[in-house]
Steps between C-alpha positions, in 0.01 A plus 500: 500500500328492160296198386717218370400527135778267387369219722154541351654490152685170554209275388474700178878478453485122529199477270670704227825310550317170453329633187832613353659163577208322332525722191875442492451123504223514240712708265818304583677823597703357793451819699500308827739264676369312803803550726532864400132563570509341846811702578321821401195413710714418805685829465168680476377339821824595675458858384149518646613353833801732532277793410269452798765635738691739277190674362382574854837655584496706181149620575617606845797690359286675238249591772781661698620694196143607425494695826757734345319541168536822308149497355161352581397306191143385546367192324165679467634713215477353150855607412643307794466164325683577173765680706537196726521273197773707333697539824496125563589408144783755494636357826472148366698590190796628703484207740495255209777674312715501815422133557677428172792735557591459867624162624341545844154516342579263214578213739129496587352596166699235312244247626230642277721468192637155573246302297594407145130492417281803451152423624247595765670272752816709465297804610458330839874431532576769757774583747496406868750770599407810299339700780793419730738681263311829536334515161197659668709815542429585136144573615598675827462845346129440442378513864718808548328657199160432656383163367350290780685168546184296447464638147869454420494131588168457322637648177809280524269199496309635200830531313604147595166356389522683167847362435382141535332476160791645301710189572380310196604411147142435392425872460704666229454875453214723611370797295772759446368766746498240779847379408622859519358567848484169683734225606377213283594134451722604209687761705537272799628209293789729411556568868533127568743442215863413571612614154745789527278744310217425744694517828378765749217624280129575551481544877151652510225358719168593340624782277785471251531877461769522770728279290434716197578813702814372673662308215441139605237404243566218255234363262465127451671388183608136494367261763696544825712234663345475844683451827833629624828555322623225732213287620472377857471137393253387766126482546523480880324812631746554785795485260329738258408740782840511671779389264577847370523631857755227570699594191495866600608422857798299375605787274482746789697273734773444241529869410839654571378827652187693595481678168469166324245380756282805442533460125388138520203594717383817330663490158334364189460123460805369321743748656841358580824672605706327231250502214463122509124551496324793337194714558232545237640843416849355453370213288312740276806720461709193420250394234470843341156567647407823675353533848136582583399837364684445172359361181764270352438138596654207323345157501745337742399216732660363814479119516293394797786338687761769443389744762680782669521591863367170629131440444315788343230567243434747243 
């Protein structure tokens, strides 16, 4: 197993969080809410605890796959590290994009988007069930390609640590070259917006170039409305962590046939057999907006409590 970089980073996370909260109070920005912050911290602790077991199992699976590797990629070569970085970030992009477009993954990822505040505490608001849904499979090709599991899990932690600082409204825009290449606070604020034009945009981890390449990039224009299109309505960490799973289970149980059950599980958030709730793609079409990869976007917002497909974000 790689060193637990995230655990070592926790004191720095809390220090920066406290500094941001102090600056928010000094400038009367109201970036923090006490109940919301404690909820985020509790969800972060739960994520760390659940990760102790699941990360070990993932490491074991990747070690097994590594035995059947196609190439021997040695960490002693200089080119190994940029290649590892790009491979991890590419995998993260497709995991993250799928987490917004497949209900099975969304039921876990929704936790991270459930805060109506955008601050460093929200960065710690993480799922308890993500690894159990098989999201690690988006990285399973890497040990087969020849990346040792220890380096894969290490780079995942580097990506997670990087993404902490971009959860802030105190940093506006970086110099243009950095905004073009990197996932920045501005780009990630868009990702956390529940406005229709911002839904399912900017999925990159460290780099934003994947979104530019695959048609999911959206620049920040007006200030986003943070949270979900239909908010959970509770600060209790257990409710936040599991409510969407309960909603999904009820939909599956009430489905009329297996086709509907599979569509609820693996279709896009908001899918319904009768059109009573709509997916992001359907909402955009209804509003005269085009899907990712197209250029025409109208300034249309979805009120925070008029969601689609149960609880969902962007």
